Amino acid sequence: MPYKSGECTGCAELFNILDSFLQTSGWERVYSLVDSNNTRYVCIWCSEGDGHDKIYIQGRLDTKDNSSIVLDGIAGFDKTLEFWEQPGSIQQWNKCDYETYSNSKIPVLTLVNKEKFYYWIFVNEFRVVVVARLSTVYESCYLGFLKPFASERQYAYPMYVAGSGVLNGPKFNENVQGSFVYPSDGSGYLRKSDGNWEELTVRYPTVKPQEIGTLFPYNTNNKDLITNYKEYDAIAQDNFLLFPIFVQLTDTTGVQGLMYDVYWVSGTRDLDAERIFTYNNESYIVFDTKDYRGANTYFCVKMK
C-alpha cells in the first residue's frame, strides 16, 4: 500500500499533492476542472478495485475560502453531467445546490488556507486515507470501499465517505468531529448495497450505540482496555491490541464491512500519535482524533 508524507502550505496544495499521488498509485483521474488561476479544484478519480467493481471517488476544493476539501463517492462517471449530479453521489442524493450550498450535509476535510501543516496519504486500490497535523491537532478522512462482511461477489461493495467536518458547518478548529472515526451531523456516510446512503453518527465524546449507523468498537465507549505490558521493558511498549473497525447499521442489515487496513488501537496510557510499531512484521502508524488523547479516540493505519 503506497503512502506519502510531507509538509504543505494550505488545503489547495494538499489537494494537488493528493491528485498527483493517486495517479502514481494506480488511480486514474477521469475528470477535473481548473479555475482562471489555473488551480485544479475538482477531480474524479477511478480505480479498478478488485477488477470487477470499479471505484469512483470525488474531491473538490471549497473555493469559498480554500480551507476544505469536499468529499464524495459516486457509482459511476457520466461525462455529460456536472460533478455535483454524478450518479450515486452524496451531493445528488442530498440534493446539494452547489451554487448556494443550500444543503450543507456533505462531508469535508476541513483544514486551513495558506498555513503550513504536515500530512500523510495512504492509498490502495480500494480507498484513500488522508491525515493532517496542524500544530498538535489531527484531522483525517476516509474515502472509498469497505471490505464487505458478506461475500465480495454477493453484493455490491459498500462505500464509506467520511471527513472531519461538514460543508457549511464549523471549520477547523471549531469542528467537533475531527476524524472519520467520529462522523456526525453529515460528516460521514455509508453507501449500502441497495445504492442508498445512510448517515452515520458516532458523536464525540459519548457515543450512543443505538444510532442507526455507527462504528465498532468506538461505539463501546471504551475506557478501560489497555495494553498487555512487557515486564522486561517498561519504556518501549509495543504490545498494542488492534481491532478492525466495523461499519454497521443497527437495523436488520447489521455489519456492512470493515475499513481497509485501518484499526482501532488500545494502549492510550502509553500511546502517542505518530508512533510506528510492528505487528506480525507489518508496520502501523498511530493517529489521534484532533487532540482528544482519549482512551477511545486513536486509530492506526497499516504502512507498506
C-alpha atoms as a printed R data frame, in Angstrom:
    type eleno elety resid chain resno       x       y       z
1   ATOM     1    CA   MET     A     1   0.000   0.000   0.000
2   ATOM     2    CA   PRO     A     2   1.698   3.226  -1.112
3   ATOM     3    CA   TYR     A     3   1.867   6.064   1.355
4   ATOM     4    CA   LYS     A     4   3.300   9.548   1.237
5   ATOM     5    CA   SER     A     5   4.041  12.123   3.904
6   ATOM     6    CA   GLY     A     6   5.396  15.621   3.918
7   ATOM     7    CA   GLU     A     7   4.697  19.270   4.576
8   ATOM     8    CA   CYS     A     8   2.486  21.557   2.547
9   ATOM     9    CA   THR     A     9   1.093  25.081   2.712
10  ATOM    10    CA   GLY     A    10  -2.672  25.228   2.592
11  ATOM    11    CA   CYS     A    11  -5.501  22.975   1.533
12  ATOM    12    CA   ALA     A    12  -5.128  23.755  -2.193
13  ATOM    13    CA   GLU     A    13  -1.570  22.424  -2.214
14  ATOM    14    CA   LEU     A    14  -2.655  19.270  -0.391
15  ATOM    15    CA   PHE     A    15  -5.391  18.749  -2.991
16  ATOM    16    CA   ASN     A    16  -2.818  18.878  -5.803
17  ATOM    17    CA   ILE     A    17  -0.495  16.514  -3.921
18  ATOM    18    CA   LEU     A    18  -3.371  14.068  -3.427
19  ATOM    19    CA   ASP     A    19  -4.270  14.271  -7.118
20  ATOM    20    CA   SER     A    20  -0.693  13.525  -8.207
21  ATOM    21    CA   PHE     A    21  -0.143  10.756  -5.676
22  ATOM    22    CA   LEU     A    22  -3.352   8.925  -6.598
23  ATOM    23    CA   GLN     A    23  -2.314   8.926 -10.254
24  ATOM    24    CA   THR     A    24   1.094   7.431  -9.423
25  ATOM    25    CA   SER     A    25  -0.550   4.812  -7.169
26  ATOM    26    CA   GLY     A    26  -2.784   3.066  -9.692
27  ATOM    27    CA   TRP     A    27  -5.726   5.501  -9.838
28  ATOM    28    CA   GLU     A    28  -6.844   7.390 -12.929
29  ATOM    29    CA   ARG     A    29  -8.127  10.960 -12.968
30  ATOM    30    CA   VAL     A    30 -11.187  10.790 -15.239
31  ATOM    31    CA   TYR     A    31 -12.463  14.347 -14.714
32  ATOM    32    CA   SER     A    32 -11.168  17.668 -13.460
33  ATOM    33    CA   LEU     A    33 -11.925  21.387 -13.503
34  ATOM    34    CA   VAL     A    34  -9.391  24.225 -13.414
35  ATOM    35    CA   ASP     A    35 -10.219  27.826 -12.470
36  ATOM    36    CA   SER     A    36  -8.992  31.052 -14.067
37  ATOM    37    CA   ASN     A    37  -5.860  30.965 -11.893
38  ATOM    38    CA   ASN     A    38  -5.011  27.502 -13.223
39  ATOM    39    CA   THR     A    39  -5.872  25.965  -9.863
40  ATOM    40    CA   ARG     A    40  -7.376  22.495 -10.112
41  ATOM    41    CA   TYR     A    41 -10.391  22.447  -7.822
42  ATOM    42    CA   VAL     A    42 -12.478  19.389  -8.820
43  ATOM    43    CA   CYS     A    43 -11.259  15.856  -9.501
44  ATOM    44    CA   ILE     A    44 -12.925  12.494 -10.006
45  ATOM    45    CA   TRP     A    45 -10.623   9.505  -9.678
46  ATOM    46    CA   CYS     A    46 -11.184   5.873 -10.648
47  ATOM    47    CA   SER     A    47  -9.555   2.646  -9.502
48  ATOM    48    CA   GLU     A    48 -10.037  -0.883 -10.802
49  ATOM    49    CA   GLY     A    49 -10.697  -2.162  -7.274
50  ATOM    50    CA   ASP     A    50 -10.858  -5.952  -7.370
51  ATOM    51    CA   GLY     A    51 -11.112  -5.972 -11.172
52  ATOM    52    CA   HIS     A    52 -14.875  -6.475 -11.138
53  ATOM    53    CA   ASP     A    53 -16.200  -3.370  -9.365
54  ATOM    54    CA   LYS     A    54 -14.587  -0.080 -10.314
55  ATOM    55    CA   ILE     A    55 -14.482   2.569  -7.634
56  ATOM    56    CA   TYR     A    56 -15.054   6.276  -8.214
57  ATOM    57    CA   ILE     A    57 -14.294   8.948  -5.642
58  ATOM    58    CA   GLN     A    58 -14.502  12.722  -5.877
59  ATOM    59    CA   GLY     A    59 -12.699  15.610  -4.241
60  ATOM    60    CA   ARG     A    60 -13.494  19.299  -4.595
61  ATOM    61    CA   LEU     A    61 -11.668  22.264  -3.158
62  ATOM    62    CA   ASP     A    62 -14.137  24.522  -1.368
63  ATOM    63    CA   THR     A    63 -13.367  27.666  -3.338
64  ATOM    64    CA   LYS     A    64 -15.164  29.957  -0.865
65  ATOM    65    CA   ASP     A    65 -12.053  30.039   1.314
66  ATOM    66    CA   ASN     A    66  -9.787  27.208   0.043
67  ATOM    67    CA   SER     A    67  -9.695  25.699   3.527
68  ATOM    68    CA   SER     A    68 -11.654  22.462   2.972
69  ATOM    69    CA   ILE     A    69 -11.834  19.522   0.566
70  ATOM    70    CA   VAL     A    70 -15.383  18.351  -0.162
71  ATOM    71    CA   LEU     A    71 -15.581  14.531  -0.272
72  ATOM    72    CA   ASP     A    72 -17.905  12.281  -2.249
73  ATOM    73    CA   GLY     A    73 -18.235   8.816  -3.691
74  ATOM    74    CA   ILE     A    74 -20.078   8.005  -6.901
75  ATOM    75    CA   ALA     A    75 -21.438   4.864  -8.525
76  ATOM    76    CA   GLY     A    76 -20.104   5.687 -11.976
77  ATOM    77    CA   PHE     A    77 -18.928   8.548 -14.140
78  ATOM    78    CA   ASP     A    78 -21.060  10.317 -16.724
79  ATOM    79    CA   LYS     A    79 -19.141  12.995 -18.636
80  ATOM    80    CA   THR     A    80 -22.377  14.697 -19.680
81  ATOM    81    CA   LEU     A    81 -23.244  15.522 -16.055
82  ATOM    82    CA   GLU     A    82 -21.840  18.147 -13.718
83  ATOM    83    CA   PHE     A    83 -19.720  16.900 -10.825
84  ATOM    84    CA   TRP     A    84 -22.495  17.521  -8.271
85  ATOM    85    CA   GLU     A    85 -25.027  15.414 -10.193
86  ATOM    86    CA   GLN     A    86 -22.918  12.317 -10.868
87  ATOM    87    CA   PRO     A    87 -24.845   9.043 -10.396
88  ATOM    88    CA   GLY     A    88 -24.971   7.748  -6.848
89  ATOM    89    CA   SER     A    89 -23.159  10.740  -5.340
90  ATOM    90    CA   ILE     A    90 -23.919  12.118  -1.883
91  ATOM    91    CA   GLN     A    91 -24.382  15.561  -3.423
92  ATOM    92    CA   GLN     A    92 -27.005  14.241  -5.834
93  ATOM    93    CA   TRP     A    93 -28.676  12.088  -3.152
94  ATOM    94    CA   ASN     A    94 -28.806  15.047  -0.731
95  ATOM    95    CA   LYS     A    95 -29.906  17.479  -3.484
96  ATOM    96    CA   CYS     A    96 -26.994  19.770  -2.706
97  ATOM    97    CA   ASP     A    97 -27.153  23.101  -4.518
98  ATOM    98    CA   TYR     A    98 -23.554  23.810  -5.461
99  ATOM    99    CA   GLU     A    99 -24.237  27.469  -6.237
100 ATOM   100    CA   THR     A   100 -25.872  28.333  -2.897
101 ATOM   101    CA   TYR     A   101 -24.614  25.429  -0.727
102 ATOM   102    CA   SER     A   102 -28.219  25.163   0.449
103 ATOM   103    CA   ASN     A   103 -27.734  21.609   1.760
104 ATOM   104    CA   SER     A   104 -24.650  21.531   3.932
105 ATOM   105    CA   LYS     A   105 -24.755  17.854   4.952
106 ATOM   106    CA   ILE     A   106 -21.784  16.920   2.770
107 ATOM   107    CA   PRO     A   107 -18.523  15.545   4.292
108 ATOM   108    CA   VAL     A   108 -15.390  17.689   4.127
109 ATOM   109    CA   LEU     A   109 -11.805  17.501   5.293
110 ATOM   110    CA   THR     A   110 -11.566  20.906   6.952
111 ATOM   111    CA   LEU     A   111  -8.069  22.363   7.275
112 ATOM   112    CA   VAL     A   112  -6.529  25.821   6.664
113 ATOM   113    CA   ASN     A   113  -5.600  28.112   3.807
114 ATOM   114    CA   LYS     A   114  -2.032  29.378   3.304
115 ATOM   115    CA   GLU     A   115  -0.676  27.906   6.518
116 ATOM   116    CA   LYS     A   116   1.838  25.084   6.799
117 ATOM   117    CA   PHE     A   117   0.894  21.663   8.134
118 ATOM   118    CA   TYR     A   118   2.084  18.064   7.918
119 ATOM   119    CA   TYR     A   119   0.196  15.344   6.040
120 ATOM   120    CA   TRP     A   120   0.083  11.592   5.435
121 ATOM   121    CA   ILE     A   121  -1.699   9.926   2.482
122 ATOM   122    CA   PHE     A   122  -2.353   6.161   2.409
123 ATOM   123    CA   VAL     A   123  -3.628   4.638  -0.835
124 ATOM   124    CA   ASN     A   124  -4.593   1.177  -2.011
125 ATOM   125    CA   GLU     A   125  -6.826   0.024  -4.852
126 ATOM   126    CA   PHE     A   126  -9.953   0.334  -2.683
127 ATOM   127    CA   ARG     A   127  -9.642   3.539  -0.684
128 ATOM   128    CA   VAL     A   128  -7.613   6.573   0.346
129 ATOM   129    CA   VAL     A   129  -6.952   7.828   3.877
130 ATOM   130    CA   VAL     A   130  -5.630  11.341   4.473
131 ATOM   131    CA   VAL     A   131  -4.370  12.604   7.840
132 ATOM   132    CA   ALA     A   132  -3.166  16.131   8.554
133 ATOM   133    CA   ARG     A   133  -1.450  17.509  11.650
134 ATOM   134    CA   LEU     A   134  -1.932  21.188  12.360
135 ATOM   135    CA   SER     A   135   0.177  22.027  15.407
136 ATOM   136    CA   THR     A   136  -0.907  19.219  17.787
137 ATOM   137    CA   VAL     A   137  -4.352  18.675  16.203
138 ATOM   138    CA   TYR     A   138  -5.096  15.787  13.811
139 ATOM   139    CA   GLU     A   139  -7.775  15.874  11.104
140 ATOM   140    CA   SER     A   140  -8.472  12.892   8.851
141 ATOM   141    CA   CYS     A   141 -10.752  11.412   6.194
142 ATOM   142    CA   TYR     A   142 -11.564   8.014   4.648
143 ATOM   143    CA   LEU     A   143 -12.788   7.833   1.066
144 ATOM   144    CA   GLY     A   144 -13.587   4.561  -0.685
145 ATOM   145    CA   PHE     A   145 -14.749   0.986  -0.388
146 ATOM   146    CA   LEU     A   146 -15.094  -1.126   2.725
147 ATOM   147    CA   LYS     A   147 -14.100  -4.757   2.895
148 ATOM   148    CA   PRO     A   148 -17.549  -6.376   2.662
149 ATOM   149    CA   PHE     A   149 -18.706  -8.539   5.522
150 ATOM   150    CA   ALA     A   150 -20.588 -10.734   3.034
151 ATOM   151    CA   SER     A   151 -19.016 -12.437   0.031
152 ATOM   152    CA   GLU     A   152 -17.384  -9.876  -2.263
153 ATOM   153    CA   ARG     A   153 -19.399 -11.059  -5.255
154 ATOM   154    CA   GLN     A   154 -22.695 -11.498  -3.394
155 ATOM   155    CA   TYR     A   155 -23.478  -7.779  -3.108
156 ATOM   156    CA   ALA     A   156 -22.035  -4.521  -4.382
157 ATOM   157    CA   TYR     A   157 -19.122  -3.183  -2.345
158 ATOM   158    CA   PRO     A   158 -20.217  -0.865   0.476
159 ATOM   159    CA   MET     A   159 -18.603   2.578   0.333
160 ATOM   160    CA   TYR     A   160 -17.645   4.810   3.238
161 ATOM   161    CA   VAL     A   161 -17.111   8.548   2.816
162 ATOM   162    CA   ALA     A   162 -16.247  10.460   5.981
163 ATOM   163    CA   GLY     A   163 -14.289  13.593   6.766
164 ATOM   164    CA   SER     A   164 -13.511  15.812   9.705
165 ATOM   165    CA   GLY     A   165 -16.423  18.196   9.285
166 ATOM   166    CA   VAL     A   166 -19.427  19.237   7.216
167 ATOM   167    CA   LEU     A   167 -19.797  21.685   4.347
168 ATOM   168    CA   ASN     A   168 -21.140  24.966   5.773
169 ATOM   169    CA   GLY     A   169 -20.541  23.577   9.278
170 ATOM   170    CA   PRO     A   170 -17.891  24.696  11.788
171 ATOM   171    CA   LYS     A   171 -14.423  24.965  10.248
172 ATOM   172    CA   PHE     A   172 -11.085  23.945  11.718
173 ATOM   173    CA   ASN     A   173 -10.579  24.158  14.688
174 ATOM   174    CA   GLU     A   174 -14.191  24.633  15.723
175 ATOM   175    CA   ASN     A   175 -15.312  21.291  14.258
176 ATOM   176    CA   VAL     A   176 -16.032  18.586  16.819
177 ATOM   177    CA   GLN     A   177 -15.706  15.526  14.541
178 ATOM   178    CA   GLY     A   178 -12.027  15.722  13.605
179 ATOM   179    CA   SER     A   179 -11.853  12.252  12.092
180 ATOM   180    CA   PHE     A   180 -13.625   9.613  10.035
181 ATOM   181    CA   VAL     A   181 -13.978   7.520  13.216
182 ATOM   182    CA   TYR     A   182 -16.283  10.148  14.741
183 ATOM   183    CA   PRO     A   183 -18.778  11.050  11.995
184 ATOM   184    CA   SER     A   184 -21.801  13.163  12.932
185 ATOM   185    CA   ASP     A   185 -24.171  15.784  11.529
186 ATOM   186    CA   GLY     A   186 -23.486  14.668   7.952
187 ATOM   187    CA   SER     A   187 -19.687  14.263   8.078
188 ATOM   188    CA   GLY     A   188 -19.863  10.516   7.322
189 ATOM   189    CA   TYR     A   189 -21.997   8.320   5.054
190 ATOM   190    CA   LEU     A   190 -22.250   4.643   4.191
191 ATOM   191    CA   ARG     A   191 -23.426   3.628   0.734
192 ATOM   192    CA   LYS     A   192 -25.322   0.399   1.183
193 ATOM   193    CA   SER     A   193 -25.637  -2.451  -1.302
194 ATOM   194    CA   ASP     A   194 -29.014  -1.086  -2.453
195 ATOM   195    CA   GLY     A   195 -27.310   2.136  -3.573
196 ATOM   196    CA   ASN     A   196 -28.768   4.386  -0.880
197 ATOM   197    CA   TRP     A   197 -26.645   6.405   1.530
198 ATOM   198    CA   GLU     A   198 -27.007   6.106   5.306
199 ATOM   199    CA   GLU     A   199 -25.762   8.884   7.569
200 ATOM   200    CA   LEU     A   200 -23.563   7.649  10.429
201 ATOM   201    CA   THR     A   201 -23.485   9.123  13.922
202 ATOM   202    CA   VAL     A   202 -20.589   8.412  16.271
203 ATOM   203    CA   ARG     A   203 -20.691  11.625  18.250
204 ATOM   204    CA   TYR     A   204 -17.733  12.554  20.440
205 ATOM   205    CA   PRO     A   205 -17.317  12.283  23.420
206 ATOM   206    CA   THR     A   206 -20.114   9.851  24.349
207 ATOM   207    CA   VAL     A   207 -21.310   7.590  21.558
208 ATOM   208    CA   LYS     A   208 -24.864   6.239  21.533
209 ATOM   209    CA   PRO     A   209 -24.604   2.612  20.348
210 ATOM   210    CA   GLN     A   210 -28.265   2.576  19.295
211 ATOM   211    CA   GLU     A   211 -27.720   5.059  16.443
212 ATOM   212    CA   ILE     A   212 -28.808   3.545  13.114
213 ATOM   213    CA   GLY     A   213 -25.364   3.997  11.588
214 ATOM   214    CA   THR     A   214 -22.354   3.531  13.849
215 ATOM   215    CA   LEU     A   215 -18.768   2.236  14.154
216 ATOM   216    CA   PHE     A   216 -17.493  -0.596  16.329
217 ATOM   217    CA   PRO     A   217 -15.532  -0.553  18.621
218 ATOM   218    CA   TYR     A   218 -15.832   3.233  19.057
219 ATOM   219    CA   ASN     A   219 -19.497   2.794  19.986
220 ATOM   220    CA   THR     A   220 -18.464   0.777  23.062
221 ATOM   221    CA   ASN     A   221 -17.184   3.962  24.744
222 ATOM   222    CA   ASN     A   222 -14.103   2.098  25.905
223 ATOM   223    CA   LYS     A   223 -12.352   3.488  28.963
224 ATOM   224    CA   ASP     A   224 -10.566   0.510  30.490
225 ATOM   225    CA   LEU     A   225  -8.940  -1.669  27.812
226 ATOM   226    CA   ILE     A   226  -5.154  -1.222  27.937
227 ATOM   227    CA   THR     A   227  -2.081  -2.990  26.621
228 ATOM   228    CA   ASN     A   228  -0.520  -6.219  27.791
229 ATOM   229    CA   TYR     A   229   2.602  -4.796  29.347
230 ATOM   230    CA   LYS     A   230   6.114  -6.108  28.853
231 ATOM   231    CA   GLU     A   231   7.643  -6.597  32.264
232 ATOM   232    CA   TYR     A   232  11.190  -6.570  30.919
233 ATOM   233    CA   ASP     A   233  10.855  -3.247  29.093
234 ATOM   234    CA   ALA     A   234   8.728  -0.573  30.715
235 ATOM   235    CA   ILE     A   235   9.784   2.091  28.202
236 ATOM   236    CA   ALA     A   236   9.381   0.560  24.723
237 ATOM   237    CA   GLN     A   237   5.814  -0.682  24.895
238 ATOM   238    CA   ASP     A   238   4.507  -2.132  21.643
239 ATOM   239    CA   ASN     A   239   2.021  -4.784  22.812
240 ATOM   240    CA   PHE     A   240  -0.952  -2.967  21.356
241 ATOM   241    CA   LEU     A   241  -4.309  -4.561  20.696
242 ATOM   242    CA   LEU     A   242  -5.741  -3.971  17.234
243 ATOM   243    CA   PHE     A   243  -9.414  -4.288  16.352
244 ATOM   244    CA   PRO     A   244 -10.826  -3.980  12.848
245 ATOM   245    CA   ILE     A   245 -13.240  -1.059  12.564
246 ATOM   246    CA   PHE     A   246 -16.744  -2.297  11.692
247 ATOM   247    CA   VAL     A   247 -19.153  -0.003   9.889
248 ATOM   248    CA   GLN     A   248 -22.551  -1.225  10.975
249 ATOM   249    CA   LEU     A   249 -26.234  -0.458  10.905
250 ATOM   250    CA   THR     A   250 -28.277  -1.265  13.986
251 ATOM   251    CA   ASP     A   251 -31.342  -2.189  11.952
252 ATOM   252    CA   THR     A   252 -31.785  -5.643  10.453
253 ATOM   253    CA   THR     A   253 -28.922  -5.343   7.953
254 ATOM   254    CA   GLY     A   254 -26.210  -5.305  10.650
255 ATOM   255    CA   VAL     A   255 -22.481  -5.104   9.867
256 ATOM   256    CA   GLN     A   256 -21.745  -3.750   6.387
257 ATOM   257    CA   GLY     A   257 -17.977  -4.002   6.174
258 ATOM   258    CA   LEU     A   258 -14.539  -3.294   7.610
259 ATOM   259    CA   MET     A   259 -12.223  -0.407   6.877
260 ATOM   260    CA   TYR     A   260  -9.265  -1.480   4.760
261 ATOM   261    CA   ASP     A   261  -6.041  -1.598   6.811
262 ATOM   262    CA   VAL     A   262  -7.352   0.809   9.449
263 ATOM   263    CA   TYR     A   263  -7.708  -0.347  13.068
264 ATOM   264    CA   TRP     A   264  -8.829   0.760  16.497
265 ATOM   265    CA   VAL     A   265  -5.774   0.587  18.758
266 ATOM   266    CA   SER     A   266  -5.516   0.196  22.513
267 ATOM   267    CA   GLY     A   267  -2.839   1.381  24.907
268 ATOM   268    CA   THR     A   268  -3.670   5.036  25.184
269 ATOM   269    CA   ARG     A   269  -1.875   5.198  28.519
270 ATOM   270    CA   ASP     A   270   1.401   4.559  26.692
271 ATOM   271    CA   LEU     A   271   0.442   5.517  23.154
272 ATOM   272    CA   ASP     A   272   1.388   8.682  21.339
273 ATOM   273    CA   ALA     A   273   0.321   9.956  17.944
274 ATOM   274    CA   GLU     A   274   2.692   9.203  15.054
275 ATOM   275    CA   ARG     A   275   4.102   6.217  16.919
276 ATOM   276    CA   ILE     A   276   5.139   3.494  14.457
277 ATOM   277    CA   PHE     A   277   5.062  -0.064  15.756
278 ATOM   278    CA   THR     A   278   5.403  -3.517  14.226
279 ATOM   279    CA   TYR     A   279   2.954  -6.389  14.486
280 ATOM   280    CA   ASN     A   280   3.447  -9.667  12.587
281 ATOM   281    CA   ASN     A   281   6.185  -7.997  10.545
282 ATOM   282    CA   GLU     A   282   3.795  -5.247   9.417
283 ATOM   283    CA   SER     A   283   4.292  -1.590  10.342
284 ATOM   284    CA   TYR     A   284   1.474   0.596  11.632
285 ATOM   285    CA   ILE     A   285   1.352   4.306  12.388
286 ATOM   286    CA   VAL     A   286  -0.907   5.733  15.100
287 ATOM   287    CA   PHE     A   287  -3.022   8.890  14.918
288 ATOM   288    CA   ASP     A   288  -5.388  10.639  17.291
289 ATOM   289    CA   THR     A   289  -8.722  12.332  16.635
290 ATOM   290    CA   LYS     A   290  -7.995  16.069  16.887
291 ATOM   291    CA   ASP     A   291  -6.090  16.424  20.195
292 ATOM   292    CA   TYR     A   292  -8.535  14.486  22.352
293 ATOM   293    CA   ARG     A   293  -5.941  11.995  23.708
294 ATOM   294    CA   GLY     A   294  -8.745   9.741  24.910
295 ATOM   295    CA   ALA     A   295  -8.975   6.016  25.586
296 ATOM   296    CA   ASN     A   296 -11.280   5.671  22.580
297 ATOM   297    CA   THR     A   297 -10.030   8.244  20.048
298 ATOM   298    CA   TYR     A   298  -6.946   6.683  18.441
299 ATOM   299    CA   PHE     A   299  -6.690   4.676  15.237
300 ATOM   300    CA   CYS     A   300  -3.774   3.236  13.257
301 ATOM   301    CA   VAL     A   301  -3.127   2.659   9.565
302 ATOM   302    CA   LYS     A   302  -1.045  -0.140   8.092
303 ATOM   303    CA   MET     A   303   2.086   1.038   6.262
304 ATOM   304    CA   LYS     A   304   3.709  -0.872   3.425
